[in-house]
Each structure stands twice: as structure tokens, then as C-alpha cells.
mmCIF file of C-alpha atoms and ligand atoms in Angstrom:
data_model
loop_
_atom_site.group_PDB
_atom_site.id
_atom_site.type_symbol
_atom_site.label_atom_id
_atom_site.label_comp_id
_atom_site.label_asym_id
_atom_site.label_seq_id
_atom_site.Cartn_x
_atom_site.Cartn_y
_atom_site.Cartn_z
ATOM 1 C CA UNK J 7 12.711 -112.206 58.931
ATOM 2 C CA UNK J 8 10.443 -115.117 59.805
ATOM 3 C CA UNK J 9 10.997 -118.465 58.038
ATOM 4 C CA UNK J 10 10.006 -122.112 58.298
ATOM 5 C CA UNK J 11 12.402 -125.065 58.362
ATOM 6 C CA UNK J 12 11.612 -127.408 55.449
ATOM 7 C CA UNK J 13 14.551 -129.775 55.666
ATOM 8 C CA UNK J 14 17.627 -130.340 57.773
ATOM 9 C CA UNK J 15 20.747 -131.939 56.393
ATOM 10 C CA UNK J 16 23.183 -131.821 59.263
ATOM 11 C CA UNK J 17 24.399 -128.287 59.883
ATOM 12 C CA UNK J 18 22.441 -126.666 57.050
ATOM 13 C CA UNK J 19 18.722 -126.046 57.069
ATOM 14 C CA UNK J 20 16.528 -125.382 54.086
ATOM 15 C CA UNK J 21 14.216 -122.589 55.160
ATOM 16 C CA UNK J 22 11.488 -120.682 53.396
ATOM 17 C CA UNK J 23 10.355 -117.163 54.195
ATOM 18 C CA UNK J 24 6.744 -116.020 54.090
ATOM 19 C CA UNK J 25 7.220 -114.595 50.576
ATOM 20 C CA UNK J 26 8.290 -118.020 49.325
ATOM 21 C CA UNK J 27 12.042 -117.464 49.057
ATOM 22 C CA UNK J 28 14.208 -120.471 49.905
ATOM 23 C CA UNK J 29 17.346 -119.902 51.948
ATOM 24 C CA UNK J 30 20.098 -122.261 52.951
ATOM 25 C CA UNK J 31 20.560 -121.365 56.556
ATOM 26 C CA UNK J 32 22.734 -122.328 59.467
ATOM 27 C CA UNK J 33 22.781 -121.572 63.139
ATOM 28 C CA UNK J 34 25.371 -119.007 64.146
ATOM 29 C CA UNK J 35 26.675 -118.851 67.656
ATOM 30 C CA UNK J 36 24.790 -120.426 70.485
ATOM 31 C CA UNK J 37 21.204 -119.642 71.160
ATOM 32 C CA UNK J 38 19.022 -121.118 73.799
ATOM 33 C CA UNK J 39 16.762 -123.853 72.521
ATOM 34 C CA UNK J 40 14.694 -126.127 74.681
ATOM 35 C CA UNK J 41 16.994 -125.720 77.630
ATOM 36 C CA UNK J 42 15.114 -128.240 79.727
ATOM 37 C CA UNK J 43 15.663 -131.224 77.463
ATOM 38 C CA UNK J 44 18.524 -132.690 75.504
ATOM 39 C CA UNK J 45 17.872 -133.377 71.887
ATOM 40 C CA UNK J 46 20.208 -134.562 69.157
ATOM 41 C CA UNK J 47 18.840 -131.926 66.784
ATOM 42 C CA UNK J 48 18.414 -128.301 67.881
ATOM 43 C CA UNK J 49 16.006 -127.557 65.035
ATOM 44 C CA UNK J 50 13.474 -129.761 63.322
ATOM 45 C CA UNK J 51 11.337 -129.639 60.223
ATOM 46 C CA UNK J 52 8.343 -127.403 60.877
ATOM 47 C CA UNK J 53 10.202 -125.086 63.243
ATOM 48 C CA UNK J 54 9.525 -121.395 62.917
ATOM 49 C CA UNK J 55 12.739 -119.380 63.035
ATOM 50 C CA UNK J 56 14.105 -115.879 62.535
ATOM 51 C CA UNK J 57 16.736 -115.580 59.832
ATOM 52 C CA UNK J 58 19.113 -112.837 58.706
ATOM 53 C CA UNK J 59 20.380 -112.727 55.136
ATOM 54 C CA UNK J 60 24.024 -113.707 54.822
ATOM 55 C CA UNK J 61 24.568 -113.649 51.089
ATOM 56 C CA UNK J 62 21.692 -112.490 48.909
ATOM 57 C CA UNK J 63 23.088 -113.923 45.634
ATOM 58 C CA UNK J 64 23.708 -117.383 47.114
ATOM 59 C CA UNK J 65 20.520 -117.267 49.164
ATOM 60 C CA UNK J 66 22.279 -118.104 52.389
ATOM 61 C CA UNK J 67 21.088 -116.968 55.776
ATOM 62 C CA UNK J 68 21.797 -117.157 59.458
ATOM 63 C CA UNK J 69 19.279 -118.520 61.940
ATOM 64 C CA UNK J 70 19.218 -116.234 64.938
ATOM 65 C CA UNK J 71 16.212 -117.383 66.898
ATOM 66 C CA UNK J 72 13.692 -120.198 67.203
ATOM 67 C CA UNK J 73 10.083 -119.440 68.021
ATOM 68 C CA UNK J 74 8.304 -121.426 70.665
ATOM 69 C CA UNK J 75 6.926 -124.730 69.395
ATOM 70 C CA UNK J 76 3.179 -125.209 69.418
ATOM 71 C CA UNK J 77 3.814 -128.937 69.715
ATOM 72 C CA UNK J 78 6.215 -131.550 68.398
ATOM 73 C CA UNK J 79 6.783 -135.276 68.042
ATOM 74 C CA UNK J 80 9.964 -136.737 69.430
ATOM 75 C CA UNK J 81 11.420 -140.168 69.893
ATOM 76 C CA UNK J 82 14.391 -141.817 71.495
ATOM 77 C CA UNK J 83 17.554 -141.337 69.465
ATOM 78 C CA UNK J 84 18.464 -144.814 68.139
ATOM 79 C CA UNK J 85 22.154 -144.118 68.738
ATOM 80 C CA UNK J 86 21.952 -142.438 72.152
ATOM 81 C CA UNK J 87 19.271 -143.844 74.437
ATOM 82 C CA UNK J 88 19.474 -140.891 76.806
ATOM 83 C CA UNK J 89 18.904 -138.366 74.065
ATOM 84 C CA UNK J 90 15.870 -137.676 72.000
ATOM 85 C CA UNK J 91 15.321 -136.676 68.430
ATOM 86 C CA UNK J 92 12.678 -134.171 67.430
ATOM 87 C CA UNK J 93 10.953 -135.607 64.388
ATOM 88 C CA UNK J 94 8.944 -132.505 63.469
ATOM 89 C CA UNK J 95 7.329 -129.476 65.090
ATOM 90 C CA UNK J 96 4.150 -127.375 64.841
ATOM 91 C CA UNK J 97 1.852 -130.109 63.564
ATOM 92 C CA UNK J 98 -1.898 -130.198 63.002
ATOM 93 C CA UNK J 99 -2.117 -133.891 62.251
ATOM 94 C CA UNK J 100 -0.044 -137.019 62.439
ATOM 95 C CA UNK J 101 -0.625 -139.876 60.012
ATOM 96 C CA UNK J 102 0.798 -143.216 61.030
ATOM 97 C CA UNK J 103 1.303 -145.362 57.956
ATOM 98 C CA UNK J 104 1.092 -149.034 58.825
ATOM 99 C CA UNK J 105 0.986 -152.214 56.751
ATOM 100 C CA UNK J 106 -0.088 -155.712 57.762
ATOM 101 C CA UNK J 107 2.193 -157.238 55.156
ATOM 102 C CA UNK J 108 5.390 -156.235 53.368
ATOM 103 C CA UNK J 109 6.355 -155.137 56.041
ATOM 104 C CA UNK J 110 4.206 -156.022 59.047
ATOM 105 C CA UNK J 111 3.614 -153.269 61.571
ATOM 106 C CA UNK J 112 3.091 -154.501 65.137
ATOM 107 C CA UNK J 113 0.472 -153.266 67.562
ATOM 108 C CA UNK J 114 3.241 -152.364 70.003
ATOM 109 C CA UNK J 115 4.707 -149.979 67.452
ATOM 110 C CA UNK J 116 1.326 -148.412 66.719
ATOM 111 C CA UNK J 117 0.509 -147.938 70.394
ATOM 112 C CA UNK J 118 3.863 -146.365 71.225
ATOM 113 C CA UNK J 119 3.341 -143.922 68.433
ATOM 114 C CA UNK J 120 -0.192 -143.106 69.609
ATOM 115 C CA UNK J 121 1.050 -142.543 73.160
ATOM 116 C CA UNK J 122 3.539 -139.945 71.914
ATOM 117 C CA UNK J 123 0.861 -138.194 69.862
ATOM 118 C CA UNK J 124 -1.397 -138.085 72.931
ATOM 119 C CA UNK J 125 1.404 -136.778 75.123
ATOM 120 C CA UNK J 126 2.209 -133.935 72.739
ATOM 121 C CA UNK J 127 -1.387 -133.164 71.744
ATOM 122 C CA UNK J 128 -1.113 -134.040 68.068
ATOM 123 C CA UNK J 129 -4.247 -135.685 66.618
ATOM 124 C CA UNK J 130 -3.335 -139.072 65.128
ATOM 125 C CA UNK J 131 -4.911 -141.156 62.380
ATOM 126 C CA UNK J 132 -3.752 -144.628 61.358
ATOM 127 C CA UNK J 133 -3.595 -145.460 57.661
ATOM 128 C CA UNK J 134 -3.279 -149.125 56.712
ATOM 129 C CA UNK J 135 -1.708 -149.209 53.273
ATOM 130 C CA UNK J 136 -1.175 -152.013 50.763
ATOM 131 C CA UNK J 137 -4.607 -153.580 51.296
ATOM 132 C CA UNK J 138 -4.186 -155.014 47.772
ATOM 133 C CA UNK J 139 -1.750 -157.608 49.133
ATOM 134 C CA UNK J 140 -3.797 -158.559 52.205
ATOM 135 C CA UNK J 141 -5.141 -162.108 52.301
ATOM 136 C CA UNK J 142 -7.866 -163.467 54.588
ATOM 137 C CA UNK J 143 -5.610 -163.405 57.673
ATOM 138 C CA UNK J 144 -4.574 -159.777 57.193
ATOM 139 C CA UNK J 145 -8.103 -158.660 56.344
ATOM 140 C CA UNK J 146 -9.355 -160.190 59.588
ATOM 141 C CA UNK J 147 -6.594 -158.440 61.505
ATOM 142 C CA UNK J 148 -7.493 -155.159 59.797
ATOM 143 C CA UNK J 149 -11.153 -155.539 60.774
ATOM 144 C CA UNK J 150 -10.238 -156.364 64.372
ATOM 145 C CA UNK J 151 -7.849 -153.418 64.724
ATOM 146 C CA UNK J 152 -10.302 -151.068 63.040
ATOM 147 C CA UNK J 153 -13.015 -151.807 65.581
ATOM 148 C CA UNK J 154 -10.549 -151.803 68.485
ATOM 149 C CA UNK J 155 -9.092 -148.379 67.623
ATOM 150 C CA UNK J 156 -12.344 -146.792 66.493
ATOM 151 C CA UNK J 157 -13.960 -147.796 69.791
ATOM 152 C CA UNK J 158 -11.435 -145.590 71.609
ATOM 153 C CA UNK J 159 -11.723 -142.669 69.223
ATOM 154 C CA UNK J 160 -9.016 -143.159 66.619
ATOM 155 C CA UNK J 161 -9.828 -142.914 62.947
ATOM 156 C CA UNK J 162 -8.605 -145.762 60.755
ATOM 157 C CA UNK J 163 -8.329 -145.616 56.996
ATOM 158 C CA UNK J 164 -7.664 -148.615 54.764
ATOM 159 C CA UNK J 165 -5.788 -147.671 51.619
ATOM 160 C CA UNK J 166 -4.041 -149.088 48.616
ATOM 161 C CA UNK J 167 -1.845 -146.601 46.826
ATOM 162 C CA UNK J 168 -1.379 -149.224 44.149
ATOM 163 C CA UNK J 169 -5.082 -149.625 43.425
ATOM 164 C CA UNK J 170 -6.066 -146.089 44.375
ATOM 165 C CA UNK J 171 -8.536 -147.113 47.088
ATOM 166 C CA UNK J 172 -8.852 -144.878 50.147
ATOM 167 C CA UNK J 173 -6.345 -142.446 48.689
ATOM 168 C CA UNK J 174 -8.818 -139.570 48.330
ATOM 169 C CA UNK J 175 -9.966 -140.055 51.890
ATOM 170 C CA UNK J 176 -6.399 -139.552 53.110
ATOM 171 C CA UNK J 177 -5.778 -136.697 50.704
ATOM 172 C CA UNK J 178 -8.829 -134.847 52.032
ATOM 173 C CA UNK J 179 -7.290 -134.802 55.515
ATOM 174 C CA UNK J 180 -4.330 -132.768 54.333
ATOM 175 C CA UNK J 181 -6.220 -129.656 53.309
ATOM 176 C CA UNK J 182 -4.723 -126.568 55.023
ATOM 177 C CA UNK J 183 -3.041 -128.725 57.674
ATOM 178 C CA UNK J 184 0.589 -129.389 58.438
ATOM 179 C CA UNK J 185 0.635 -133.173 58.422
ATOM 180 C CA UNK J 186 3.393 -135.502 59.587
ATOM 181 C CA UNK J 187 3.693 -138.928 57.957
ATOM 182 C CA UNK J 188 5.533 -141.637 59.867
ATOM 183 C CA UNK J 189 5.881 -145.403 59.851
ATOM 184 C CA UNK J 190 8.291 -148.196 59.086
ATOM 185 C CA UNK J 191 10.408 -148.084 55.971
ATOM 186 C CA UNK J 192 8.604 -149.449 52.906
ATOM 187 C CA UNK J 193 5.018 -148.795 54.019
ATOM 188 C CA UNK J 194 4.434 -146.403 51.124
ATOM 189 C CA UNK J 195 4.696 -142.901 52.592
ATOM 190 C CA UNK J 196 6.546 -141.396 49.640
ATOM 191 C CA UNK J 197 4.465 -143.440 47.183
ATOM 192 C CA UNK J 198 1.309 -141.929 48.643
ATOM 193 C CA UNK J 199 2.582 -138.371 48.191
ATOM 194 C CA UNK J 200 3.646 -139.128 44.627
ATOM 195 C CA UNK J 201 0.299 -140.620 43.756
ATOM 196 C CA UNK J 202 -1.704 -137.617 44.946
ATOM 197 C CA UNK J 203 0.800 -134.869 44.104
ATOM 198 C CA UNK J 204 2.845 -136.172 41.162
ATOM 199 C CA UNK J 205 4.499 -132.770 40.753
ATOM 200 C CA UNK J 206 6.546 -133.280 43.905
ATOM 201 C CA UNK J 207 8.219 -136.474 42.612
ATOM 202 C CA UNK J 208 9.782 -138.090 45.643
ATOM 203 C CA UNK J 209 12.174 -140.982 45.557
ATOM 204 C CA UNK J 210 10.534 -144.342 46.354
ATOM 205 C CA UNK J 211 11.746 -147.905 46.432
ATOM 206 C CA UNK J 212 11.805 -149.774 43.141
ATOM 207 C CA UNK J 213 8.522 -151.583 42.599
ATOM 208 C CA UNK J 214 10.381 -154.877 42.761
ATOM 209 C CA UNK J 215 12.550 -153.575 45.595
ATOM 210 C CA UNK J 216 10.698 -154.647 48.701
ATOM 211 C CA UNK J 217 12.869 -157.404 50.111
ATOM 212 C CA UNK J 218 11.688 -157.222 53.685
ATOM 213 C CA UNK J 219 15.080 -155.862 54.683
ATOM 214 C CA UNK J 220 13.881 -152.376 55.458
ATOM 215 C CA UNK J 221 15.800 -150.480 52.843
ATOM 216 C CA UNK J 222 15.449 -146.765 53.530
ATOM 217 C CA UNK J 223 14.601 -144.643 50.566
ATOM 218 C CA UNK J 224 13.794 -141.357 52.222
ATOM 219 C CA UNK J 225 16.869 -140.248 54.185
ATOM 220 C CA UNK J 226 15.872 -136.873 55.620
ATOM 221 C CA UNK J 227 12.587 -135.540 56.896
ATOM 222 C CA UNK J 228 11.295 -132.963 54.451
ATOM 223 C CA UNK J 229 8.270 -130.710 54.297
ATOM 224 C CA UNK J 230 6.431 -129.966 51.049
ATOM 225 C CA UNK J 231 3.916 -127.273 50.171
ATOM 226 C CA UNK J 232 0.796 -128.840 48.759
ATOM 227 C CA UNK J 233 -0.771 -127.316 45.667
ATOM 228 C CA UNK J 234 -4.149 -127.611 47.415
ATOM 229 C CA UNK J 235 -3.003 -125.688 50.509
ATOM 230 C CA UNK J 236 -1.327 -127.193 53.522
ATOM 231 C CA UNK J 237 1.987 -128.910 54.066
ATOM 232 C CA UNK J 238 3.077 -132.505 54.333
ATOM 233 C CA UNK J 239 6.194 -133.878 56.009
ATOM 234 C CA UNK J 240 7.706 -137.052 54.586
ATOM 235 C CA UNK J 241 10.048 -138.844 56.970
ATOM 236 C CA UNK J 242 12.527 -141.713 56.693
ATOM 237 C CA UNK J 243 11.131 -145.018 57.903
ATOM 238 C CA UNK J 244 11.747 -145.903 61.526
ATOM 239 C CA UNK J 245 12.326 -149.347 62.948
ATOM 240 C CA UNK J 246 11.371 -148.636 66.538
ATOM 241 C CA UNK J 247 9.571 -145.855 68.259
ATOM 242 C CA UNK J 248 11.217 -145.256 71.638
ATOM 243 C CA UNK J 249 9.301 -143.064 74.068
ATOM 244 C CA UNK J 250 10.956 -140.188 75.863
ATOM 245 C CA UNK J 251 10.060 -138.083 78.887
ATOM 246 C CA UNK J 252 6.968 -140.115 79.742
ATOM 247 C CA UNK J 253 6.792 -141.405 83.309
ATOM 248 C CA UNK J 254 5.135 -144.621 84.478
ATOM 249 C CA UNK J 255 2.671 -142.545 86.450
ATOM 250 C CA UNK J 256 1.633 -140.532 83.378
ATOM 251 C CA UNK J 257 1.408 -143.393 80.921
ATOM 252 C CA UNK J 258 -2.251 -144.346 81.411
ATOM 253 C CA UNK J 259 -3.246 -140.718 80.715
ATOM 254 C CA UNK J 260 -2.116 -141.323 77.150
ATOM 255 C CA UNK J 261 -4.417 -144.320 76.673
ATOM 256 C CA UNK J 262 -7.750 -142.549 76.041
ATOM 257 C CA UNK J 263 -9.805 -145.521 77.235
ATOM 258 C CA UNK J 264 -7.876 -145.621 80.536
ATOM 259 C CA UNK J 265 -7.795 -141.869 81.029
ATOM 260 C CA UNK J 266 -11.569 -141.994 81.530
ATOM 261 C CA UNK J 267 -11.308 -144.472 84.396
ATOM 262 C CA UNK J 268 -8.237 -143.554 86.411
ATOM 263 C CA UNK J 269 -10.166 -141.415 88.876
ATOM 264 C CA UNK J 270 -12.161 -144.517 89.830
ATOM 265 C CA UNK J 271 -9.090 -146.486 90.964
ATOM 266 C CA UNK J 272 -8.841 -146.934 94.720
ATOM 267 C CA UNK J 273 -5.333 -145.469 94.840
ATOM 268 C CA UNK J 274 -4.550 -142.220 93.077
ATOM 269 C CA UNK J 275 -1.043 -143.406 92.191
ATOM 270 C CA UNK J 276 -2.371 -146.664 90.736
ATOM 271 C CA UNK J 277 -0.258 -148.069 87.891
ATOM 272 C CA UNK J 278 -3.046 -150.538 87.037
ATOM 273 C CA UNK J 279 -0.956 -153.658 87.520
ATOM 274 C CA UNK J 280 -1.499 -155.380 90.886
ATOM 275 C CA UNK J 281 -3.194 -152.727 92.965
ATOM 276 C CA UNK J 282 -6.509 -153.579 94.646
ATOM 277 C CA UNK J 283 -9.601 -151.677 93.556
ATOM 278 C CA UNK J 284 -8.189 -150.880 90.119
ATOM 279 C CA UNK J 285 -10.902 -149.606 87.758
ATOM 280 C CA UNK J 286 -8.721 -150.206 84.701
ATOM 281 C CA UNK J 287 -8.104 -153.892 85.462
ATOM 282 C CA UNK J 288 -11.803 -154.284 86.209
ATOM 283 C CA UNK J 289 -12.629 -152.810 82.803
ATOM 284 C CA UNK J 290 -10.213 -155.246 81.129
ATOM 285 C CA UNK J 291 -11.913 -158.121 82.975
ATOM 286 C CA UNK J 292 -15.347 -156.858 81.876
ATOM 287 C CA UNK J 293 -14.229 -156.470 78.275
ATOM 288 C CA UNK J 294 -14.716 -152.701 78.288
ATOM 289 C CA UNK J 295 -10.990 -152.247 77.651
ATOM 290 C CA UNK J 296 -9.297 -154.363 74.994
ATOM 291 C CA UNK J 297 -6.925 -156.939 76.408
ATOM 292 C CA UNK J 298 -4.472 -156.278 73.581
ATOM 293 C CA UNK J 299 -4.375 -152.609 74.419
ATOM 294 C CA UNK J 300 -3.796 -153.464 78.071
ATOM 295 C CA UNK J 301 -0.889 -155.733 77.061
ATOM 296 C CA UNK J 302 0.574 -152.799 75.122
ATOM 297 C CA UNK J 303 0.155 -150.586 78.166
ATOM 298 C CA UNK J 304 1.879 -153.153 80.364
ATOM 299 C CA UNK J 305 4.779 -153.639 77.937
ATOM 300 C CA UNK J 306 5.358 -149.913 77.623
ATOM 301 C CA UNK J 307 5.146 -149.507 81.401
ATOM 302 C CA UNK J 308 7.813 -152.198 81.833
ATOM 303 C CA UNK J 309 10.048 -150.487 79.282
ATOM 304 C CA UNK J 310 10.033 -147.148 81.071
ATOM 305 C CA UNK J 311 13.131 -146.744 83.167
ATOM 306 C CA UNK J 312 12.484 -144.249 85.854
ATOM 307 C CA UNK J 313 15.248 -141.722 86.309
ATOM 308 C CA UNK J 314 16.446 -141.809 89.908
ATOM 309 C CA UNK J 315 17.037 -138.264 91.026
HETATM 310 N N1 LIG R 474 1.431 -153.675 46.779
HETATM 311 C C1 LIG R 474 1.571 -152.398 47.103
HETATM 312 N N2 LIG R 474 2.790 -151.821 47.123
HETATM 313 C C2 LIG R 474 2.898 -150.525 47.468
HETATM 314 C C3 LIG R 474 1.768 -149.742 47.826
HETATM 315 N N3 LIG R 474 2.198 -148.509 48.154
HETATM 316 C C4 LIG R 474 3.528 -148.499 47.992
HETATM 317 N N4 LIG R 474 3.978 -149.718 47.579
HETATM 318 C C5 LIG R 474 5.364 -150.123 47.299
HETATM 319 O O1 LIG R 474 6.082 -150.208 48.515
HETATM 320 C C6 LIG R 474 7.458 -149.876 48.294
HETATM 321 C C7 LIG R 474 7.924 -148.852 49.306
HETATM 322 O O2 LIG R 474 7.273 -147.620 49.082
HETATM 323 P P1 LIG R 474 7.892 -146.217 49.548
HETATM 324 O O3 LIG R 474 6.878 -145.191 49.167
HETATM 325 O O4 LIG R 474 9.268 -146.015 49.088
HETATM 326 O O5 LIG R 474 7.898 -146.414 51.143
HETATM 327 P P2 LIG R 474 8.325 -145.355 52.273
HETATM 328 O O6 LIG R 474 7.345 -145.534 53.385
HETATM 329 O O7 LIG R 474 8.446 -143.999 51.687
HETATM 330 O O8 LIG R 474 9.749 -145.920 52.729
HETATM 331 P P3 LIG R 474 11.003 -145.107 53.392
HETATM 332 O O9 LIG R 474 11.251 -143.890 52.561
HETATM 333 O O10 LIG R 474 12.128 -146.075 53.384
HETATM 334 O O11 LIG R 474 10.573 -144.769 54.785
HETATM 335 C C8 LIG R 474 7.541 -149.428 46.839
HETATM 336 O O12 LIG R 474 8.034 -150.502 46.087
HETATM 337 C C9 LIG R 474 6.125 -149.097 46.472
HETATM 338 O O13 LIG R 474 5.861 -149.258 45.098
HETATM 339 C C10 LIG R 474 0.471 -150.387 47.792
HETATM 340 O O14 LIG R 474 -0.570 -149.816 48.086
HETATM 341 N N5 LIG R 474 0.443 -151.713 47.434
HETATM 342 MG MG1 LIG R 475 9.989 -142.645 51.649
HETATM 343 ZN ZN1 LIG R 476 -5.804 -148.650 88.408
#
């Protein structure tokens, strides 16, 4: 019987079959999953699996097979740098929740996240929450980032869950999609879900609880069925977003504004750093590519350790 993984808590998975029954399921035996890559979790939220009933009365089941993933988002495992963690699978949309204050999300973090979404073909939208606490400095930053990202094709939404501004705009994106929400801890992911779908009642930080220390309130990724159709995946906040399986040579393909120019570079293996006749560096000099985005590119490039086979 086909089922979807809604939550994973270690060795047990909460799965739901097409008829809406919830089963506590576990993997029995060894089955081949993603043989080419090593991940810390064999199954992720959003995975489509085959299950066999174990105990009808207790609603337990055995997972016997995983269906091929349409796409997924992964990141470096914080504990094991050589391993990766699959955040979620089979996504239509990825919402990056960012805040310019309480806590501050950096451009480096945003760009790493966008690179992963590009690499795995998941459309990404950035939502800046907590605009109610932004002062002049943050509002200027928001305006600058909005024009920078919109110029290269990303949609930006400014929102305040607290004041209810922009909330409908984000809610409208969820219709009939499976949407992943990610971002640092404390940016308001769970608060957003609660404000638009109060029936789901997720745990959030105390209103007075934001201390800047990055307290995690959501501890496991979990998918929810939306009353309006579609699914949303709430995830625990992440501190860093480490890229996996992306080579230096590929990196510029995941910067949409560079992807357009790489065929114009003199050398076809150009990394856009010191090579002569580089169309990307020329575009940075001309102001056609944002310098800040180029700095992000350069920093990510430097952070990629090539495997030496
Ligand atoms: N000022 C202000 N505070 C907000 C807003 N949205 C959420 N908060 C507060 O921010 C804090 C963190 O919100 P959460 O929803 O728990 O954040 P989260 O992203 O789910 O955090 P993790 O589960 O740890 O990843 C709570 O105290 C919320 O009340 C907003 O728009 N403005
Ligand atoms: Mg949360
Ligand atoms: Zn180049």
C-alpha cells in the first residue's frame, strides 16, 4: 500500500496512506535507498513509500520500499561533514523564512540555500518576516535585497505575522502545493502556520522568549495537510546551511544571473575568479551582476573542498 512520510522520529516514521489512515511505520531489513550517496537519514518527510500492515489494531506498519524522489533538499549533516541530511523530498515550492532582526539572517545563508534549491530544481521564494520590528536600517536593507533578488528572478515577500501584513500573499502560494519552510530558529515559521491555520496548533517560542540564543522550538520536520488543499512542511531552525555534492565547476550554474553568461567566458572551465576573458567578472565590473552576489559566489566557491579521487 502506498503511503507518504509525514514525520520521522528516529527509527519510527509517521506515514499516511491515500485513504487518510495514519500508521507508525519502521523500515524492516535492508532495502536499497539512494545507493550513490550517503545520507544520515534513509527516509525523509515527503517520501513516498510502500507499507505493509504489521498490526491493524495498533496501526503499525512496515516500510518495504521507497519510490524514486522527484526532487529533494539536502544539506551537510552538522555532526558529520562528510554526510548529508535529506531535509524533505518531493517538493513543489521552498519558502526561505528570513528576518533582518531578531535574529538576523545573512546574505551568505540565503544564497547557499538558493544554490541548493537551484541544484535540485525546487522553486524558491524568500519571505522576510517580522517587518514590524524593522527600523530605518533594516527597511533599507530589505529594499536593497528585494531589488537585488527580484532582478535575478526570485520572488520576495515582506511579512509580519504579528501584524498580519503579507500573510495572505504567502498563504496563497501554498494552495495544492507541497511547500517546505526553512530558515534560522526563531524566524517565525511555526507562528506563520498557526496564524493561517489555527487548527494545526504548532508549538512556538514564548512571545517573550526570543533571547537571540537560537532556542529551537520545532524539533522534527513535520508535514501537515492544509484544510485548503496542499501540504506544508515545518522544519526545525538551522544555524548553517552546508552545501553537499556541488562542485566548484557547477557552482555558477546555480546562480541564475551567471548561468546566462558562462558560455561567453573565454575558457569553458572558467571559475570566474582570475581567468582572462571572463564574462561574469566583466558583468560585475559593469554592474550587471550584483557585487554582493559575486562575493557570495566567491565565498561558496572557496568553501567547496574538492574530493580528490
Ligand atoms: N515581532 C514579531 N515577532 C514574531 C513574528 N512572527 C513570529 N514572531 C515571534 O518569534 C518567535 C519565534 O517564532 P517561532 O514561530 O517559534 O519560530 P520558528 O521559526 O518556528 O523557530 P524554530 O521552531 O526554532 O525553528 C516567537 O516568539 C514569535 O511570537 C512577527 O512577525 N513579528
Ligand atoms: Mg518552529
Ligand atoms: Zn568566467
